[in-house]
Short mmCIF file of C-alpha atoms (C1' of nucleotides) in Angstrom, two decimals:
data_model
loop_
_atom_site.label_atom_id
_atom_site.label_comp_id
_atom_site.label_asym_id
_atom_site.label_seq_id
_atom_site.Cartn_x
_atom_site.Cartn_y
_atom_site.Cartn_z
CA UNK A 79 -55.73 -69.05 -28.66
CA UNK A 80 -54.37 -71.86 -26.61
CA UNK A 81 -51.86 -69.30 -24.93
CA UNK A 82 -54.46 -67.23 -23.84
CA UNK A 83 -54.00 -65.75 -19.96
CA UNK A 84 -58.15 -66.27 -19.22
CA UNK A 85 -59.68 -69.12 -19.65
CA UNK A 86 -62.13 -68.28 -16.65
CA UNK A 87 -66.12 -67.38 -17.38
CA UNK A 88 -67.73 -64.77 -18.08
CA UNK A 89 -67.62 -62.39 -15.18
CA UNK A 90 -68.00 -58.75 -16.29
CA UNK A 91 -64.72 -57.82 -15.06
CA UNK A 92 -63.06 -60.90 -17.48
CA UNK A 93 -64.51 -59.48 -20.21
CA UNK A 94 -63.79 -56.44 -20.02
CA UNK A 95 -60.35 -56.95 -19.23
CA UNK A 96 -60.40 -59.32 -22.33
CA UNK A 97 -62.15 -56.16 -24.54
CA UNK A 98 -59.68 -53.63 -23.07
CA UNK A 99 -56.57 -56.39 -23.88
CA UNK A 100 -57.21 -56.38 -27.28
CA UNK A 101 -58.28 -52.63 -28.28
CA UNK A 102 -54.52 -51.71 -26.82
CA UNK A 103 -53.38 -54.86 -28.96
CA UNK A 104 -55.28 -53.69 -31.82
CA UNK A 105 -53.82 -50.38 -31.47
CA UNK A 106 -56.82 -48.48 -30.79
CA UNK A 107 -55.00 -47.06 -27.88
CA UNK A 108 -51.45 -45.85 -28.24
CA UNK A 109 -49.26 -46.67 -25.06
CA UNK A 110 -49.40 -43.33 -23.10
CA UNK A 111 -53.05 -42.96 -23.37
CA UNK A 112 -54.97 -42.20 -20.44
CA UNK A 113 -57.71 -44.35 -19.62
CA UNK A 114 -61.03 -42.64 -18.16
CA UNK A 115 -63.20 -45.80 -15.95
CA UNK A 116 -66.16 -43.78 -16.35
CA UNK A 117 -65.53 -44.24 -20.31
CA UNK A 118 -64.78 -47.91 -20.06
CA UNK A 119 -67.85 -48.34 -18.11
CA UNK A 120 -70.25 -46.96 -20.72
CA UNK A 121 -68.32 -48.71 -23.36
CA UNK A 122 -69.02 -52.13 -21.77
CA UNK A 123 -71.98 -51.73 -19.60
CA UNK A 124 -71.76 -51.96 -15.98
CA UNK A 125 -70.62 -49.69 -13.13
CA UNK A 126 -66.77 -49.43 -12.70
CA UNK A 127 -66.03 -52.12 -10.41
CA UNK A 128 -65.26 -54.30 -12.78
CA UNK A 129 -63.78 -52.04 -14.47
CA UNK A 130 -61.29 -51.13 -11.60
CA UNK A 131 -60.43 -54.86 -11.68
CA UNK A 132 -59.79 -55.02 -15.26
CA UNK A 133 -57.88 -52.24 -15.22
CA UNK A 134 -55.87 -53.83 -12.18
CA UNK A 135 -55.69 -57.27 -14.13
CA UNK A 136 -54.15 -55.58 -17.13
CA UNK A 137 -51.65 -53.44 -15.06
CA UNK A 138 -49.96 -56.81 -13.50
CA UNK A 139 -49.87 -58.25 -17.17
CA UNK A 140 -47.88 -54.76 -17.78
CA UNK A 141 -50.08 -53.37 -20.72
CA UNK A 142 -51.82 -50.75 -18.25
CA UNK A 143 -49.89 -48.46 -15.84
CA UNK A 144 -52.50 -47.24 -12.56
CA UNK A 145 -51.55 -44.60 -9.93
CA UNK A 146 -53.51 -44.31 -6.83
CA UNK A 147 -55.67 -41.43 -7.12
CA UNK A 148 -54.71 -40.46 -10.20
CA UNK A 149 -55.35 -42.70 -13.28
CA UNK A 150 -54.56 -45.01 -15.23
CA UNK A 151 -52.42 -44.83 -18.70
CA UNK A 152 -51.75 -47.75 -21.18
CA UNK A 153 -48.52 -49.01 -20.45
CA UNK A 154 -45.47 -47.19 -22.34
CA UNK A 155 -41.63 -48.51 -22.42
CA UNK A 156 -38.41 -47.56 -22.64
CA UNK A 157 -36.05 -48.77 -25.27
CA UNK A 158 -33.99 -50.46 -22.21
CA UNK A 159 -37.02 -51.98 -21.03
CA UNK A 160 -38.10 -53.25 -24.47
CA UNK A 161 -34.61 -54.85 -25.21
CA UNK A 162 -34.89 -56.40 -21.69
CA UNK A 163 -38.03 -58.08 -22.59
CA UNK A 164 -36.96 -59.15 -26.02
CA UNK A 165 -33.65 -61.05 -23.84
CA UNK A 166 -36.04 -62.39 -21.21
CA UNK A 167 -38.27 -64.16 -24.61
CA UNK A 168 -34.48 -65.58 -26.14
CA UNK A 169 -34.23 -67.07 -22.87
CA UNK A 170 -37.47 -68.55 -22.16
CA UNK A 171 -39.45 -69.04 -25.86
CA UNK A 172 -36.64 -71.94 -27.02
CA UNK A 173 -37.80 -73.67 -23.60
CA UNK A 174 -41.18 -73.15 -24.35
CA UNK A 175 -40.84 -74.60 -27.48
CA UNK A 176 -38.65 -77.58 -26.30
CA UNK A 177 -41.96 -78.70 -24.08
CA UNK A 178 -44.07 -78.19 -27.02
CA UNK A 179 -42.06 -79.46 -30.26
CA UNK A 180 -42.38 -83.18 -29.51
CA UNK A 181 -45.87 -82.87 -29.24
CA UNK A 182 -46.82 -81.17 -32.48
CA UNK A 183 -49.58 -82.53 -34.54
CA UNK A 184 -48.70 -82.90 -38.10
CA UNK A 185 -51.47 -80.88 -38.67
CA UNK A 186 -50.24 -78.20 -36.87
CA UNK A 187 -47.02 -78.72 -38.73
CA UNK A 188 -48.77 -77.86 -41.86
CA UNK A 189 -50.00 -75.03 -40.51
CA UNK A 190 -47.53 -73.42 -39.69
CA UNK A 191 -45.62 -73.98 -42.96
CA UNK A 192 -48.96 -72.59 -44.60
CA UNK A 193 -48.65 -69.30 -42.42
CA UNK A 194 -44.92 -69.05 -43.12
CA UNK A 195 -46.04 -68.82 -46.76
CA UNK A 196 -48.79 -66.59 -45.92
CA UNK A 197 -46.69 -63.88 -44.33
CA UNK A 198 -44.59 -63.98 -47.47
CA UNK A 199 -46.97 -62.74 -49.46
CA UNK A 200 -48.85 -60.55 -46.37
CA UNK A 201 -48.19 -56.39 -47.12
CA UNK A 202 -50.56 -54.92 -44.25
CA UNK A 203 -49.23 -54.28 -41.23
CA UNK A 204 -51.87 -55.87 -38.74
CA UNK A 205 -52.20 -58.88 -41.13
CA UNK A 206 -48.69 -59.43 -40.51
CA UNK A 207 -48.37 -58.80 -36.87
CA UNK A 208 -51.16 -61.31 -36.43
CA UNK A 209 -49.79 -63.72 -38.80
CA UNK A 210 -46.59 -63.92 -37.30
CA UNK A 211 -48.02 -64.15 -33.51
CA UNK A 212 -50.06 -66.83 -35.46
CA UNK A 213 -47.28 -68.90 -36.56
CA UNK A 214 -45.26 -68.78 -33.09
CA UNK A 215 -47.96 -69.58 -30.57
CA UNK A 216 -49.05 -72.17 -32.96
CA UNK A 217 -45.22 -73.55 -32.50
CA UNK A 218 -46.17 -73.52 -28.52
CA UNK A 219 -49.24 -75.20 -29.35
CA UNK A 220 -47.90 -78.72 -28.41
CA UNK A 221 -47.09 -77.56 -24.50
CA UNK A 222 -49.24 -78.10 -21.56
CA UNK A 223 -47.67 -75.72 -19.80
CA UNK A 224 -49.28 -74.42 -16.79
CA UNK A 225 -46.78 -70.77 -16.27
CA UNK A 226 -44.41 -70.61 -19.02
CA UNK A 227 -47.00 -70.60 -21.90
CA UNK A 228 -49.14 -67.24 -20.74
CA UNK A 229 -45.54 -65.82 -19.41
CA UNK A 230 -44.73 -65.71 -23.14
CA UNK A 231 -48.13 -64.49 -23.96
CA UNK A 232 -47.51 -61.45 -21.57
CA UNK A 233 -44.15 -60.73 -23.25
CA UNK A 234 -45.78 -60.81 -26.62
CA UNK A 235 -48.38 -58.31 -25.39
CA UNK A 236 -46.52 -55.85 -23.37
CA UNK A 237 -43.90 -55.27 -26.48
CA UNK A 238 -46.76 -55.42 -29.34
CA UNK A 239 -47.18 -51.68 -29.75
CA UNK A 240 -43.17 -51.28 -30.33
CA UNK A 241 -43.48 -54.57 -33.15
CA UNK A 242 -46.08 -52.70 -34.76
CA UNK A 243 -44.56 -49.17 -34.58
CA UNK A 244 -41.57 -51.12 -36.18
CA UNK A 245 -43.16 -53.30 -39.12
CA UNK A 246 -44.72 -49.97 -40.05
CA UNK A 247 -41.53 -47.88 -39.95
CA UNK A 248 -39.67 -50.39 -42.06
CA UNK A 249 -42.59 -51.54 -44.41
CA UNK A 250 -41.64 -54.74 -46.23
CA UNK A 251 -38.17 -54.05 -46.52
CA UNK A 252 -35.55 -56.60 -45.44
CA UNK A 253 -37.66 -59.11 -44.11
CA UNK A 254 -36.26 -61.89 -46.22
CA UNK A 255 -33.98 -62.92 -43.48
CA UNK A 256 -36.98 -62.84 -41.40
CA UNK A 257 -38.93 -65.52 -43.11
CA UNK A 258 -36.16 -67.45 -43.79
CA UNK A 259 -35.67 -67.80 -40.32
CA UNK A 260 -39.53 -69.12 -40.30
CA UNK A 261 -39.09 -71.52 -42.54
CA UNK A 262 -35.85 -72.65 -41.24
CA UNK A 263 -38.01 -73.59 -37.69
CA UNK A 264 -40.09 -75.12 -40.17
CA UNK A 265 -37.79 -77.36 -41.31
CA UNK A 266 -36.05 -78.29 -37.95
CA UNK A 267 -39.45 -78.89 -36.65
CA UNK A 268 -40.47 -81.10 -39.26
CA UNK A 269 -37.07 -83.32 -39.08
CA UNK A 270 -37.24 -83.58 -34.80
CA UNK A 271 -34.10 -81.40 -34.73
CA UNK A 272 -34.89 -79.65 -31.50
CA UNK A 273 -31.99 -78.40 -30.72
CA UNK A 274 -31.01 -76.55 -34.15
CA UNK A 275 -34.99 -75.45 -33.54
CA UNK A 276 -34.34 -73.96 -30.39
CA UNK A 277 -31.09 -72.09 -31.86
CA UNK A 278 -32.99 -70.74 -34.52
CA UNK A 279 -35.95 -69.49 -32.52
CA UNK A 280 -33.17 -68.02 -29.95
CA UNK A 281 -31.08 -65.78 -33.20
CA UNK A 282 -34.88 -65.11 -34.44
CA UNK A 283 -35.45 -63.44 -31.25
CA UNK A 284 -32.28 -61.70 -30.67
CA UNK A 285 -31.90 -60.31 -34.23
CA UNK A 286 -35.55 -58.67 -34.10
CA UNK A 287 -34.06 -56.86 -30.92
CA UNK A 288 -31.21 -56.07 -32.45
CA UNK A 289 -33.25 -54.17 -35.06
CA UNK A 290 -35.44 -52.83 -32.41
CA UNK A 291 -32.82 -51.08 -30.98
CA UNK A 292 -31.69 -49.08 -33.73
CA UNK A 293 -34.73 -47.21 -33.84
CA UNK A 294 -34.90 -45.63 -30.42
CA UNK A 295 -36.96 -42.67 -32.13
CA UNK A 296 -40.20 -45.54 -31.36
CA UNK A 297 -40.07 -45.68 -27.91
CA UNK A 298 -41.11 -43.73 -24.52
CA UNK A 299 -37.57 -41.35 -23.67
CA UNK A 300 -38.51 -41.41 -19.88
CA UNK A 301 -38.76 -44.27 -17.83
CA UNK A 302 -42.40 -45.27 -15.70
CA UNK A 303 -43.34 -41.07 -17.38
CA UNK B 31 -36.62 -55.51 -1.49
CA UNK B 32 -35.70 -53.99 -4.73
CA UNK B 33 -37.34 -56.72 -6.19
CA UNK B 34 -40.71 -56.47 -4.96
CA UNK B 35 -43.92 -56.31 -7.23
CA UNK B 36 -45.36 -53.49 -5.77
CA UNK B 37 -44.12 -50.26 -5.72
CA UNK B 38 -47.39 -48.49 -5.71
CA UNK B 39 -48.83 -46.08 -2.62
CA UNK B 40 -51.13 -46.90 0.01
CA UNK B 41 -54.43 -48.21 -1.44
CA UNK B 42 -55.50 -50.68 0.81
CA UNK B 43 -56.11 -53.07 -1.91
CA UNK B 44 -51.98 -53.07 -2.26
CA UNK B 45 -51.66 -53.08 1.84
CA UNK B 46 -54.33 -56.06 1.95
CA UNK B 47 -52.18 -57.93 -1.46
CA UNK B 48 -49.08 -57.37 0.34
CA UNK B 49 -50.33 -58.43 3.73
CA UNK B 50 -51.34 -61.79 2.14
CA UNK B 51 -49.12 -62.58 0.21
CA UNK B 52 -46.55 -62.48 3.21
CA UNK B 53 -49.20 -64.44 5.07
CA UNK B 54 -49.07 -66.95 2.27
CA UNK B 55 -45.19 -66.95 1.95
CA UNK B 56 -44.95 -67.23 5.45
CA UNK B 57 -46.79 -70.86 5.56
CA UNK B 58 -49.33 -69.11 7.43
CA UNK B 59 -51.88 -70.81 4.76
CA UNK B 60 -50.66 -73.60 3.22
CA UNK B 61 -51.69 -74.26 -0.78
CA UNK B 62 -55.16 -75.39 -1.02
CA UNK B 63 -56.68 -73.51 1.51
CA UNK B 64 -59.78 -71.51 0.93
CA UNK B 65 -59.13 -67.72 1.35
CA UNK B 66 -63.39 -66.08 2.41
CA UNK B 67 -63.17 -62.95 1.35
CA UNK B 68 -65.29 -61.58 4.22
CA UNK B 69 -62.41 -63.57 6.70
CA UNK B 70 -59.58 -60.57 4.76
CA UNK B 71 -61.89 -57.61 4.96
CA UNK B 72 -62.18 -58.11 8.80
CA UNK B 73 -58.84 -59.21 9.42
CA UNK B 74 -57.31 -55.90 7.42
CA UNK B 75 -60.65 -53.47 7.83
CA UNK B 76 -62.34 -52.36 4.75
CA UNK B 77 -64.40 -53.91 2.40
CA UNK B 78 -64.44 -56.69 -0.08
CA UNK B 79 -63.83 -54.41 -2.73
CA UNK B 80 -60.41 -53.96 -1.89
CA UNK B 81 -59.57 -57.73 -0.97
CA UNK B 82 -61.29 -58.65 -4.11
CA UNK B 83 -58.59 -56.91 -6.29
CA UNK B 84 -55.88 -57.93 -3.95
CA UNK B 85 -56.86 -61.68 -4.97
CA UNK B 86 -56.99 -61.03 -8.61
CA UNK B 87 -53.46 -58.85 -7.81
CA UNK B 88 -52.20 -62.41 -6.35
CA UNK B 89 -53.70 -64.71 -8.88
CA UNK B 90 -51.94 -63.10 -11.97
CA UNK B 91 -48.88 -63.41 -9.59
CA UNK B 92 -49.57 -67.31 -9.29
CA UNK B 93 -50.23 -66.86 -5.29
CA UNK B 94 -53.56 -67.36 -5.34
CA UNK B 95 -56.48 -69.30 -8.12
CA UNK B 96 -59.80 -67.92 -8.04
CA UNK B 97 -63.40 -69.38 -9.80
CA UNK B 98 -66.25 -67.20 -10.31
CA UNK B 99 -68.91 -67.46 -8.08
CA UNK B 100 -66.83 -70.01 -6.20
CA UNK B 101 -64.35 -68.80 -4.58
CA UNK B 102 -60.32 -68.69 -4.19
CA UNK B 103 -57.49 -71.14 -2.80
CA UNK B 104 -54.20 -70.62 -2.42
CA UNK B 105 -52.69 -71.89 -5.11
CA UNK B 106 -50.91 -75.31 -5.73
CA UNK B 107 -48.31 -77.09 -7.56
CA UNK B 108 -48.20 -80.39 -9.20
CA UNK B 109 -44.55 -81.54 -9.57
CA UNK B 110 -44.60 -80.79 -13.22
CA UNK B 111 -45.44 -77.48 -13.19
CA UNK B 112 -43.71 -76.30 -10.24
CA UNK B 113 -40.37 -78.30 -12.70
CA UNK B 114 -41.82 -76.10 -14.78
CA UNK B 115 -41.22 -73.26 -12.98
CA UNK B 116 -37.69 -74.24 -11.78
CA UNK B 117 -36.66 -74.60 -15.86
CA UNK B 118 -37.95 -71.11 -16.09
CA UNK B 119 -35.85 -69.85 -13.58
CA UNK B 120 -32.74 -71.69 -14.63
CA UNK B 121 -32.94 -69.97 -17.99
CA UNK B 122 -33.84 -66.24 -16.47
CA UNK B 123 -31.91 -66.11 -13.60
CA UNK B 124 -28.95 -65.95 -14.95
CA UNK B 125 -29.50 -63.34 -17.54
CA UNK B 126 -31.16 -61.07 -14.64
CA UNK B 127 -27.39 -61.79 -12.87
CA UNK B 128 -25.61 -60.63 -15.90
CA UNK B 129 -27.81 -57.58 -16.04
CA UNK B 130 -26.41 -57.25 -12.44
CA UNK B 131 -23.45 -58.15 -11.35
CA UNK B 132 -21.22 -55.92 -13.21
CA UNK B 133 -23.53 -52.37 -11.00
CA UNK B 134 -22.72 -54.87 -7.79
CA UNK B 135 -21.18 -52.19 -5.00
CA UNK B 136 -18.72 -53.91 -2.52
CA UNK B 137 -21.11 -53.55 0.36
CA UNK B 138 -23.28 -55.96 -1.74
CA UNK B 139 -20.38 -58.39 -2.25
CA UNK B 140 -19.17 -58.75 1.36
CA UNK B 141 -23.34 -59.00 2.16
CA UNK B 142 -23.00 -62.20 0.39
CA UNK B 143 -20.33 -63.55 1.67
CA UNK B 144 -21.64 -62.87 5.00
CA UNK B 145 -24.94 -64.24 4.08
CA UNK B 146 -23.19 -67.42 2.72
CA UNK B 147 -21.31 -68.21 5.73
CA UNK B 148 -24.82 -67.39 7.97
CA UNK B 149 -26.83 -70.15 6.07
CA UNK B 150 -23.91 -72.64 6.92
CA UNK B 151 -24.81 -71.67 10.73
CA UNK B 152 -28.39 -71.85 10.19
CA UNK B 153 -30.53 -74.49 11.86
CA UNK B 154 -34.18 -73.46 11.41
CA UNK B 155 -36.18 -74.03 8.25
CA UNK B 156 -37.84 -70.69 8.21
CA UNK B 157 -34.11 -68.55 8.61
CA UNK B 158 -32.75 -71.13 6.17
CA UNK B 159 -35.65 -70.15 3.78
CA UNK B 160 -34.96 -66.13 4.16
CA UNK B 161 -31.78 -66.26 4.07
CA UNK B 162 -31.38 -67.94 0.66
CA UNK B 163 -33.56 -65.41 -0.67
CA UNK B 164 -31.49 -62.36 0.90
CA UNK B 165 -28.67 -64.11 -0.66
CA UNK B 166 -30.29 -64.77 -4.42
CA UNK B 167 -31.78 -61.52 -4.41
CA UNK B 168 -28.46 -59.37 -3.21
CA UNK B 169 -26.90 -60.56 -6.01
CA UNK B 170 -29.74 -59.19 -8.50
CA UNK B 171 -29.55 -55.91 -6.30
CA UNK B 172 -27.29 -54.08 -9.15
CA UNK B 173 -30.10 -54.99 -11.63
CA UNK B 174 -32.30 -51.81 -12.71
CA UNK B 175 -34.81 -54.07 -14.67
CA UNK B 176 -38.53 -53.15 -15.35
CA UNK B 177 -39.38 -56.81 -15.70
CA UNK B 178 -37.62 -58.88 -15.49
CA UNK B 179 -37.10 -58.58 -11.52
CA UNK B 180 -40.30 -58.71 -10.62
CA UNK B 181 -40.51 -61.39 -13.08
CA UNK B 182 -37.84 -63.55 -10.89
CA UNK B 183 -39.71 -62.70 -8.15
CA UNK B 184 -42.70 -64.14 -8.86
CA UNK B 185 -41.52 -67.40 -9.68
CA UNK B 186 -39.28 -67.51 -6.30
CA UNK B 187 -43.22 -66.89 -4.75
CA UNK B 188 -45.14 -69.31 -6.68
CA UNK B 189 -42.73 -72.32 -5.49
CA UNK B 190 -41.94 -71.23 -2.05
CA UNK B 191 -44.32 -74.00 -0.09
CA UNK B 192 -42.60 -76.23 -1.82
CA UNK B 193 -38.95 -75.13 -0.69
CA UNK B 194 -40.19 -75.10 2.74
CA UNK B 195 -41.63 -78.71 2.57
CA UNK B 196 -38.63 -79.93 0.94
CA UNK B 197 -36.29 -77.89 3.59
CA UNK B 198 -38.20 -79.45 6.46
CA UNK B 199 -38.02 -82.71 4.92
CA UNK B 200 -34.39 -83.33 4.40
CA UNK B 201 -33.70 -81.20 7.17
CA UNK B 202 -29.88 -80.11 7.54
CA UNK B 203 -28.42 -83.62 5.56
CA UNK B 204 -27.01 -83.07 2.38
CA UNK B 205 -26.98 -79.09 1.99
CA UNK B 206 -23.24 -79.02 1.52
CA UNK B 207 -23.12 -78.64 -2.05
CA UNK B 208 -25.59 -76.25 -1.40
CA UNK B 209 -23.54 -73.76 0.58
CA UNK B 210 -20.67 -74.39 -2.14
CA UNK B 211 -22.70 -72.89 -5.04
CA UNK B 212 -23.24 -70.27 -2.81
CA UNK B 213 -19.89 -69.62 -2.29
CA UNK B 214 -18.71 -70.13 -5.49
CA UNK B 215 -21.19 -68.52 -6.92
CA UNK B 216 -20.05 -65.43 -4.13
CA UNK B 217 -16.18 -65.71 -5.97
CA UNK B 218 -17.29 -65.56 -9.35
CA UNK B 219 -18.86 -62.44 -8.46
CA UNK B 220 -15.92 -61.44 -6.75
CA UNK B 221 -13.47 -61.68 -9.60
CA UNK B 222 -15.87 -60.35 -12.35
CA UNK B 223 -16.56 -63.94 -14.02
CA UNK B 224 -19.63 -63.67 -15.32
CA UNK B 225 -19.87 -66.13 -17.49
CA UNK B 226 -18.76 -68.67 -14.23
CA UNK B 227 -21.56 -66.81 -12.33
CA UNK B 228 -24.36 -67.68 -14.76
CA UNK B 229 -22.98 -70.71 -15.36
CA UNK B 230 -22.62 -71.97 -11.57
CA UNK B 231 -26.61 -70.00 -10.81
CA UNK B 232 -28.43 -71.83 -13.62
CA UNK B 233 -26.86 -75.33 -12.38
CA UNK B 234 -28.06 -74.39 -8.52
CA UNK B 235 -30.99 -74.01 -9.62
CA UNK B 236 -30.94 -77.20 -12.43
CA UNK B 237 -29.35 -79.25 -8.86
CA UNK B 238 -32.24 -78.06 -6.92
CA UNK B 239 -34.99 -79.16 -9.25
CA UNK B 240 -33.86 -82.36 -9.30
CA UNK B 241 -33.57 -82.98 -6.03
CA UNK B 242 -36.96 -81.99 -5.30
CA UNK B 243 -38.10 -83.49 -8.64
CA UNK B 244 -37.21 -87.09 -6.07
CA UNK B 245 -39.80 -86.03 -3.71
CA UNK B 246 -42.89 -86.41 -5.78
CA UNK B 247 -45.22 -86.71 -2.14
CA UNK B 248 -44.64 -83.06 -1.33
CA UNK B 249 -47.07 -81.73 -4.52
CA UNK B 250 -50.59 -82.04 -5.81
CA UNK B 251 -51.27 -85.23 -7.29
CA UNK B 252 -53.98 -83.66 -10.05
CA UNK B 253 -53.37 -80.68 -11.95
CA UNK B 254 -55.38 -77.53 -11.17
CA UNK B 255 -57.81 -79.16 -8.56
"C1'" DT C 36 -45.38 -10.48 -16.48
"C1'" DA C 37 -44.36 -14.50 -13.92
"C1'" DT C 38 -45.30 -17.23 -9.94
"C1'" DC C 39 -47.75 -18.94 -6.38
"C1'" DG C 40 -52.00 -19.82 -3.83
"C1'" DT C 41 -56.85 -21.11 -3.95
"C1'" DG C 42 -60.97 -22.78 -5.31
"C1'" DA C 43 -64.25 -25.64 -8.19
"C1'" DC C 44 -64.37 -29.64 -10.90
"C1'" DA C 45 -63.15 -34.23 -12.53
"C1'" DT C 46 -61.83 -38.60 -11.28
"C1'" DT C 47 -60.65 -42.24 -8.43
"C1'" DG C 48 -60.98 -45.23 -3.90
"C1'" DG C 49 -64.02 -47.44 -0.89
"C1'" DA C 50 -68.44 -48.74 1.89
"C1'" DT C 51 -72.92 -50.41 1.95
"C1'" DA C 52 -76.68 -52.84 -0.04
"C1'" DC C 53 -78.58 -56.09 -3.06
"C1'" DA C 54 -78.70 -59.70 -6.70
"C1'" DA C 55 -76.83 -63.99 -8.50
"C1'" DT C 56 -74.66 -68.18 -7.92
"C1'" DG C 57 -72.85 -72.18 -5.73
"C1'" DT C 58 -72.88 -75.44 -1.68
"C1'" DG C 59 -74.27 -78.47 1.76
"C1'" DG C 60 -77.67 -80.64 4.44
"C1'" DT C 61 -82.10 -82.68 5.00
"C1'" DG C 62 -85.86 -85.26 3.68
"C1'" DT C 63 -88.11 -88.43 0.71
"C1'" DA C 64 -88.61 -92.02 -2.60
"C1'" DG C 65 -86.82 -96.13 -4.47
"C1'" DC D 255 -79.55 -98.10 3.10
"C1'" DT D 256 -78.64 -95.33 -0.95
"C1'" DA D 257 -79.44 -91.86 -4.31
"C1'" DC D 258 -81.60 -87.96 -5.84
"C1'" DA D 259 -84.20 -83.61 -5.45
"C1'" DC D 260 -84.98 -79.56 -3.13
"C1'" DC D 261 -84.39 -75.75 -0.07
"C1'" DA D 262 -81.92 -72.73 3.16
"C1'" DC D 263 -77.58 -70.77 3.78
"C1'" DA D 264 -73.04 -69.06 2.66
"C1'" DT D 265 -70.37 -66.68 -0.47
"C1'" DT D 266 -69.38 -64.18 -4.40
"C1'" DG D 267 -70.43 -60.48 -8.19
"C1'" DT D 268 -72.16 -55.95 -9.08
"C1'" DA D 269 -74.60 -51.36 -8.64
"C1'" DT D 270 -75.18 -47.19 -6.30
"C1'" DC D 271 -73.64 -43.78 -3.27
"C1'" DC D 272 -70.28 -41.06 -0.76
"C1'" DA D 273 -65.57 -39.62 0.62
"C1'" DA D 274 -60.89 -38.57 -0.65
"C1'" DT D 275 -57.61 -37.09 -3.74
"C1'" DG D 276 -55.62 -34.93 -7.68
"C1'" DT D 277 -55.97 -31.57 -11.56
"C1'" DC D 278 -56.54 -27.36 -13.73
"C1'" DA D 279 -57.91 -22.76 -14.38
"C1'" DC D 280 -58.35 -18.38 -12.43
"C1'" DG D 281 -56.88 -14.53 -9.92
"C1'" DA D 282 -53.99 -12.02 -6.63
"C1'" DT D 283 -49.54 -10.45 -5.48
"C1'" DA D 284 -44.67 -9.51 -5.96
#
DNA sequence: TATCGTGACATTGGATACAATGTGGTGTAG
DNA sequence: CTACACCACATTGTATCCAATGTCACGATA
């Protein structure tokens, strides 16, 4: 994943913080769980140093929450703090992909029409979460961005739990407009039409919120619990 | 500051992150200078252990870039991706305002003013500096935002050597467009235009990009060095 | 019975010690 | 004189150990 926030070596503290980052991606641990660095220790190998710095790592990315003393929790938000994250990506994604569009390969053009396709047909809920993460980071593939590309990446991350609560709540229902609006970024894409692509990307965002918010039942009632 | 990135207690890895990171704001070291870990456990007391995850604390906030087994730097900017930056802040700025102004108490609004009319009087780079960021971040102070505050933040950080350079370059010449925006900016608020107030932020900030965007010797010449 | 204090236990924060890695300088060969 | 290899040193990464703090259950008292 081009996007990705580590591209440093292999320290054991890296990867763990890369094994933690995507079991609470993955789902394997709800938001609100607590997080034991004696457990994480065993899991990887290792003493808890780098664990502590993991853990630390992932709490200034916002998936982990750590109080001194006390523990650490993965991250949980508020539906207020969800919708604020969803208007900070309308905001910043379309810029994103105005650095990136001009330098699309047509490869990567034809990939992303393939995965547009793909999610059409797609029916399980982590297929399609990953399919559609997929198809839009492969839209920010063209950018050589140095902050704005693994800023996105951190929204994507610290809202992924609420995304999946949501695909699974609705199941396959009504998502025509939402693959329409894939293939419409297709289409502006493919004709250099960065503005109309930038629109699109920027009502794609907005009306996923919108949706979000009507189901307020998904998310954490208390604030930083 | 409401806006500040750590909340947390006393651990003295926060004490020792929020020690250098003023250090580093300050000018105090200047981007490209090796940070010795034993050099921060002496000067704070303590260990390594806790300056070790105060450097990771300031690398994910852009402060600070760190190799395995190598060692860390402050952290700088090429002109591109300090731009970069800038364009990111032109597009989330405003919204954070929005989220704002309409919680703004009158003590925050005459603040401004006051703050406005102080940079006008202001003669030394350093007060220049502060002030503009009492000013910017006043006006966020009715914001109650999980991230997107800390977010702004951030960014404000990660270019700050280069708003000093480019201060102390130009010196007092040319800054009175400068103190307009502020004070328009400051009326907009007043009379509860917000859509003049995002508008008039996000082309400060566009104004100021390009301005520094004409002083190309103040950055790193290679990317990531 | 409910509430508050108190103690043992679980867990985290940090210091010291050691291993692993990178760096820079010196010497030698070409 | 230059370039390369090698070795000592500096610095970072990690493990183990101990101290500090919070949590939870139990019991005493009102």
């Amino acid at each position: 994943m081009t996007l990705s926030q580590t591209q440093r070596d292999g320290t054991a503290s890296e990867r763990i913080a890369d094994g933690l980052r995507q079991s609470i991606l993955g789902g394997e641990y709800p938001p609100g769980s607590r997080i034991i660095q004696d457990d994480l220790s065993a899991r990887y190998g290792g003493s808890r140093i780098p664990v502590r710095e993991a853990l630390h790592q992932l709490e200034t990315e916002g998936l982990v929450r750590m109080v001194a003393n006390t523990g650490a929790w993965v991250a949980s938000l508020t539906m207020a703090e969800c919708s604020e994250v969803y208007q900070t990506r309308e905001r910043i994604e379309p810029l994103l992909l105005r650095f990136s569009a001009e330098h699309l390969t047509k490869e990567t053009l034809e990939q992303l029409d393939d995965l547009a396709n793909r999610m059409e047909q797609s029916a399980e809920v982590e297929e399609f979460l990953e399919l559609d993460r997929q198809f839009h980071f492969a839209t920010y593939r063209g950018s050589t961005t140095h902050t704005l590309g693994p800023l996105v990446a951190r929204l994507w991350n610290a809202t992924q739990p609420y995304r999946r609560a949501y695909t699974t709540l609705v199941g396959s229902r009504n998502r025509r407009i939402f693959h329409d609006e894939h293939h419409m970024l297709v289409t502006a894409l493919y004709d250099g039409d960065l503005e109309l692509a930038e629109q699109v990307l920027a009502l794609h965002i907005r009306r996923t919120r919108l949706h979000l918010e009507r189901h307020p039942e998904l998310f954490d009632p208390t604030p930083t619990q």
